[in-house]
Amino acid sequence: MLIPIRCFTCGALIADKQEEFDSKVREGEDPGKVLTSLKVTRYCCRSILLSSADVIDQVLPYYESLAERRSEFSTE
Amino acid sequence: MKNIDRSYANAVRRFIISEVPTMAIDEVVILENSSVLYDELLAHRLGLLPLKTDLERYRLPEKCDCKNPLGCSNCRVLLVLDAHSTDQVKTIYSGDLVSEDTEVVPISPRIPIVKLAPGQKIKLEAYAKLGKGKEHAKWQPVSVSVLTETGKDDEFFLKLESVGSLPPFKILSEATNILYQKLAEVLQKAEEFK
């Protein structure tokens, strides 16, 4: 659901680099170069940062609207 | 590494991976979890967090003389996480963990553990212990430990990349120490059969 904390293959820490990676790529930088600048050099770690999708972001809106509905219900 | 036998060099490489102890969260008591992640998944993520390790201060639970299955102040560290979200989606980071020992903390405070929607809550106690890589990969001090040939006899290149819980030099010295201790043990046993 969330980015894996460590690389599946080598066990290096990768989760703390995701936010910087995502924001730089969204600004239009080349993903490969961003990864190199973050010192993610092996292709095992690189593939995880490149390909992971945070499914939790698709699930949370339902809980947000649930919380909203609850607060409406309590004020009614 | 120069003037060293291949088998000895390889033993050092393997000891780096499987015998050098590091700190990792091993047991988690979940008091409250209304997040979208299951308790097991949450505990697994916590276990994988690399923690700063002080090998002089802490002992392996099996070598500690407290003989307490819950551990004592010399063989375990308590970390507490108490987080909730009130009005918007909030990411909980490794920096939100409060440790009993300020020296034993995750190596980066920016590791996302979970995201909470409004109204969701997490409350847990995590117990970190020293452990070895041969038991679980979360206790491995390195991500890379490789021996490569240099083309010359009795000369090898050892590449090791620390995960961050111990400095590389410490890992290497600890691995050779453990190897030395084990060899001394074998020698001592052999003496008994003389």
Short mmCIF file of C-alpha atoms in Angstrom, two decimals:
data_model
loop_
_atom_site.label_atom_id
_atom_site.label_comp_id
_atom_site.label_asym_id
_atom_site.label_seq_id
_atom_site.Cartn_x
_atom_site.Cartn_y
_atom_site.Cartn_z
CA MET A 1 0.00 0.00 0.00
CA LEU A 2 2.87 2.32 0.90
CA ILE A 3 6.43 2.39 -0.40
CA PRO A 4 8.44 -0.57 0.98
CA ILE A 5 10.82 0.62 3.73
CA ARG A 6 13.74 -1.37 2.36
CA CYS A 7 14.71 -2.69 -1.04
CA PHE A 8 13.33 -6.21 -1.55
CA THR A 9 16.56 -7.44 -3.07
CA CYS A 10 19.47 -5.82 -1.23
CA GLY A 11 17.85 -4.46 1.94
CA ALA A 12 19.02 -0.86 1.62
CA LEU A 13 16.79 1.87 3.05
CA ILE A 14 14.72 3.51 0.29
CA ALA A 15 11.49 4.80 1.87
CA ASP A 16 13.02 8.06 3.15
CA LYS A 17 13.98 9.08 -0.39
CA GLN A 18 10.54 8.73 -1.94
CA GLU A 19 9.18 12.21 -1.11
CA GLU A 20 12.17 14.02 -2.60
CA PHE A 21 12.13 11.72 -5.62
CA ASP A 22 8.41 12.28 -6.24
CA SER A 23 8.55 16.05 -5.87
CA LYS A 24 11.55 16.40 -8.18
CA VAL A 25 10.04 14.13 -10.82
CA ARG A 26 6.77 16.08 -10.64
CA GLU A 27 8.76 19.24 -11.36
CA GLY A 28 9.86 17.61 -14.59
CA GLU A 29 13.35 16.33 -13.75
CA ASP A 30 14.64 13.10 -15.29
CA PRO A 31 13.81 10.22 -12.88
CA GLY A 32 17.05 8.41 -13.61
CA LYS A 33 19.17 11.43 -12.79
CA VAL A 34 17.18 12.15 -9.62
CA LEU A 35 17.79 8.57 -8.44
CA THR A 36 21.51 8.91 -9.10
CA SER A 37 21.61 12.21 -7.19
CA LEU A 38 19.87 10.49 -4.26
CA LYS A 39 22.65 7.87 -4.37
CA VAL A 40 20.27 5.06 -5.32
CA THR A 41 22.72 3.36 -7.65
CA ARG A 42 21.69 -0.29 -7.90
CA TYR A 43 18.90 -1.25 -10.27
CA CYS A 44 17.09 -3.29 -7.59
CA CYS A 45 16.47 -0.18 -5.44
CA ARG A 46 15.87 2.04 -8.48
CA SER A 47 13.13 -0.22 -9.83
CA ILE A 48 11.22 -0.08 -6.53
CA LEU A 49 11.26 3.73 -6.32
CA LEU A 50 10.32 4.01 -9.99
CA SER A 51 7.49 1.50 -9.97
CA SER A 52 5.85 1.66 -6.54
CA ALA A 53 2.31 3.03 -6.45
CA ASP A 54 0.91 4.23 -3.13
CA VAL A 55 -2.47 2.49 -3.22
CA ILE A 56 -3.18 3.92 0.26
CA ASP A 57 -3.83 7.30 -1.44
CA GLN A 58 -6.68 5.68 -3.38
CA VAL A 59 -8.16 4.13 -0.24
CA LEU A 60 -7.94 7.09 2.16
CA PRO A 61 -10.53 9.35 0.36
CA TYR A 62 -13.25 6.86 1.38
CA TYR A 63 -12.25 7.23 5.02
CA GLU A 64 -12.07 11.01 4.63
CA SER A 65 -15.64 11.20 3.34
CA LEU A 66 -16.68 8.75 6.06
CA ALA A 67 -15.23 11.10 8.69
CA GLU A 68 -17.00 14.02 7.00
CA ARG A 69 -20.32 12.19 6.96
CA ARG A 70 -19.92 11.30 10.63
CA SER A 71 -19.32 14.91 11.64
CA GLU A 72 -22.37 15.99 9.61
CA PHE A 73 -24.43 13.29 11.30
CA SER A 74 -23.37 14.39 14.78
CA THR A 75 -24.29 18.04 14.11
CA GLU A 76 -27.71 17.23 12.60
CA MET B 1 42.66 -7.34 1.53
CA LYS B 2 46.19 -8.54 0.87
CA ASN B 3 48.04 -11.69 1.93
CA ILE B 4 44.88 -13.42 2.97
CA ASP B 5 43.48 -16.85 2.18
CA ARG B 6 40.34 -16.91 0.04
CA SER B 7 38.44 -19.05 2.57
CA TYR B 8 39.26 -16.61 5.38
CA ALA B 9 38.28 -13.59 3.28
CA ASN B 10 35.00 -15.29 2.39
CA ALA B 11 34.36 -16.14 6.04
CA VAL B 12 34.72 -12.46 6.92
CA ARG B 13 32.29 -11.53 4.13
CA ARG B 14 29.73 -14.05 5.36
CA PHE B 15 30.14 -13.03 9.00
CA ILE B 16 29.45 -9.42 8.04
CA ILE B 17 26.08 -10.51 6.65
CA SER B 18 24.97 -13.08 9.19
CA GLU B 19 26.80 -12.63 12.50
CA VAL B 20 27.25 -8.92 13.25
CA PRO B 21 24.36 -7.88 15.53
CA THR B 22 22.28 -4.75 15.00
CA MET B 23 19.23 -3.25 16.67
CA ALA B 24 15.75 -3.74 15.20
CA ILE B 25 12.19 -3.70 16.48
CA ASP B 26 11.21 -7.29 17.21
CA GLU B 27 8.00 -7.24 19.24
CA VAL B 28 5.14 -4.82 18.92
CA VAL B 29 2.22 -4.44 21.32
CA ILE B 30 -0.61 -2.75 19.45
CA LEU B 31 -2.94 -0.93 21.81
CA GLU B 32 -5.00 0.77 19.15
CA ASN B 33 -4.96 0.65 15.38
CA SER B 34 -7.79 2.07 13.31
CA SER B 35 -5.55 2.77 10.29
CA VAL B 36 -6.04 1.01 6.95
CA LEU B 37 -2.95 -1.15 7.51
CA TYR B 38 -3.32 -4.46 9.34
CA ASP B 39 -1.51 -4.85 12.68
CA GLU B 40 0.86 -7.42 11.14
CA LEU B 41 1.76 -5.15 8.26
CA LEU B 42 2.39 -2.26 10.62
CA ALA B 43 4.62 -4.43 12.84
CA HIS B 44 6.53 -5.63 9.78
CA ARG B 45 7.18 -2.08 8.61
CA LEU B 46 8.37 -1.10 12.08
CA GLY B 47 10.69 -4.12 12.16
CA LEU B 48 12.39 -3.04 8.97
CA LEU B 49 13.30 0.43 10.28
CA PRO B 50 17.09 0.58 10.67
CA LEU B 51 17.95 1.76 14.19
CA LYS B 52 21.20 3.35 15.36
CA THR B 53 23.07 0.65 17.24
CA ASP B 54 25.42 0.84 20.21
CA LEU B 55 27.08 -2.57 20.56
CA GLU B 56 28.91 -1.57 23.75
CA ARG B 57 25.76 -0.52 25.56
CA TYR B 58 23.46 -3.41 24.64
CA ARG B 59 23.76 -7.19 24.74
CA LEU B 60 22.16 -9.94 22.70
CA PRO B 61 19.06 -11.24 24.56
CA GLU B 62 20.46 -14.81 24.60
CA LYS B 63 23.74 -13.57 26.08
CA CYS B 64 22.17 -11.22 28.62
CA ASP B 65 22.19 -12.49 32.20
CA CYS B 66 18.73 -11.16 33.02
CA LYS B 67 17.17 -14.46 31.75
CA ASN B 68 13.93 -12.57 31.39
CA PRO B 69 11.87 -13.38 28.27
CA LEU B 70 10.71 -9.75 28.26
CA GLY B 71 14.30 -8.51 28.46
CA CYS B 72 15.89 -5.90 30.70
CA SER B 73 17.37 -2.43 30.21
CA ASN B 74 20.59 -4.02 28.90
CA CYS B 75 19.01 -6.03 26.11
CA ARG B 76 15.94 -4.18 24.85
CA VAL B 77 14.71 -0.68 24.11
CA LEU B 78 11.12 0.50 24.24
CA LEU B 79 9.82 2.79 21.49
CA VAL B 80 6.35 4.28 21.68
CA LEU B 81 4.16 5.56 18.87
CA ASP B 82 1.03 7.53 19.66
CA ALA B 83 -0.43 9.34 16.67
CA HIS B 84 -3.80 10.42 15.39
CA SER B 85 -5.19 12.59 12.65
CA THR B 86 -7.84 15.22 13.29
CA ASP B 87 -8.84 17.12 10.15
CA GLN B 88 -6.78 15.93 7.18
CA VAL B 89 -4.71 12.99 5.91
CA LYS B 90 -1.52 12.84 7.96
CA THR B 91 1.63 10.84 7.27
CA ILE B 92 3.25 9.27 10.32
CA TYR B 93 7.04 9.21 10.06
CA SER B 94 9.73 7.25 11.86
CA GLY B 95 10.58 10.54 13.62
CA ASP B 96 7.27 10.31 15.50
CA LEU B 97 8.50 7.24 17.39
CA VAL B 98 9.54 8.17 20.92
CA SER B 99 12.44 6.07 22.15
CA GLU B 100 13.35 5.26 25.74
CA ASP B 101 17.02 5.69 24.78
CA THR B 102 17.70 8.82 22.72
CA GLU B 103 20.68 7.05 21.11
CA VAL B 104 18.55 4.22 19.71
CA VAL B 105 16.40 5.93 17.09
CA PRO B 106 15.66 5.27 13.39
CA ILE B 107 18.58 6.42 11.23
CA SER B 108 16.28 8.74 9.29
CA PRO B 109 13.31 10.64 10.78
CA ARG B 110 11.64 10.82 7.35
CA ILE B 111 10.64 7.19 6.79
CA PRO B 112 6.87 7.00 6.24
CA ILE B 113 5.26 4.33 8.42
CA VAL B 114 1.56 4.88 7.68
CA LYS B 115 -0.92 7.47 6.45
CA LEU B 116 -3.92 8.26 8.63
CA ALA B 117 -7.29 9.60 7.51
CA PRO B 118 -9.21 12.00 9.81
CA GLY B 119 -10.33 10.23 12.97
CA GLN B 120 -7.89 7.33 12.63
CA LYS B 121 -5.58 6.51 15.49
CA ILE B 122 -2.48 4.45 16.20
CA LYS B 123 -1.10 3.62 19.61
CA LEU B 124 1.61 1.03 20.09
CA GLU B 125 4.65 -0.06 22.06
CA ALA B 126 7.58 -1.51 20.12
CA TYR B 127 10.45 -3.44 21.66
CA ALA B 128 13.78 -3.28 19.85
CA LYS B 129 16.42 -5.95 20.43
CA LEU B 130 19.84 -6.87 19.12
CA GLY B 131 19.71 -9.71 16.63
CA LYS B 132 21.68 -11.37 13.87
CA GLY B 133 21.20 -11.40 10.12
CA LYS B 134 21.00 -15.20 10.03
CA GLU B 135 17.75 -15.01 12.00
CA HIS B 136 16.04 -12.26 10.03
CA ALA B 137 17.26 -9.94 7.26
CA LYS B 138 16.11 -6.88 9.25
CA TRP B 139 19.13 -7.44 11.52
CA GLN B 140 21.59 -7.46 8.64
CA PRO B 141 24.02 -4.54 9.08
CA VAL B 142 24.83 -4.33 5.36
CA SER B 143 22.99 -4.20 2.07
CA VAL B 144 26.08 -5.17 0.07
CA SER B 145 28.94 -7.43 1.12
CA VAL B 146 30.79 -8.75 -1.92
CA LEU B 147 34.22 -10.20 -2.50
CA THR B 148 35.79 -9.62 -5.91
CA GLU B 149 38.94 -10.94 -7.50
CA THR B 150 41.84 -8.62 -8.23
CA GLY B 151 43.62 -11.11 -10.48
CA LYS B 152 46.50 -11.53 -8.05
CA ASP B 153 46.96 -14.45 -5.66
CA ASP B 154 45.78 -13.94 -2.08
CA GLU B 155 44.43 -10.49 -2.82
CA PHE B 156 40.76 -9.59 -2.76
CA PHE B 157 38.55 -6.58 -2.85
CA LEU B 158 35.80 -6.48 -0.21
CA LYS B 159 32.93 -4.14 -0.94
CA LEU B 160 30.51 -3.46 1.88
CA GLU B 161 27.69 -0.98 2.10
CA SER B 162 26.22 -0.31 5.53
CA VAL B 163 22.47 0.06 5.95
CA GLY B 164 23.22 2.88 8.41
CA SER B 165 22.84 1.30 11.85
CA LEU B 166 26.63 0.76 12.24
CA PRO B 167 29.59 2.48 10.53
CA PRO B 168 31.32 0.23 7.91
CA PHE B 169 34.61 0.03 9.83
CA LYS B 170 32.80 -1.09 12.98
CA ILE B 171 30.99 -3.80 11.00
CA LEU B 172 34.27 -5.14 9.62
CA SER B 173 36.08 -5.10 12.97
CA GLU B 174 33.11 -6.71 14.70
CA ALA B 175 32.93 -9.46 12.04
CA THR B 176 36.62 -10.32 12.42
CA ASN B 177 36.28 -10.29 16.22
CA ILE B 178 33.38 -12.73 16.12
CA LEU B 179 35.25 -14.97 13.68
CA TYR B 180 38.26 -14.93 15.99
CA GLN B 181 36.11 -15.83 19.01
CA LYS B 182 34.50 -18.73 17.15
CA LEU B 183 37.88 -20.09 16.02
CA ALA B 184 39.16 -19.85 19.60
CA GLU B 185 36.11 -21.82 20.70
CA VAL B 186 36.87 -24.57 18.18
CA LEU B 187 40.48 -24.69 19.34
CA GLN B 188 39.42 -24.96 22.96
CA LYS B 189 37.04 -27.83 22.17
CA ALA B 190 39.80 -29.58 20.23
CA GLU B 191 42.14 -29.29 23.22
CA GLU B 192 39.59 -31.18 25.32
CA PHE B 193 39.88 -34.22 23.01
CA LYS B 194 43.66 -34.32 23.12
#
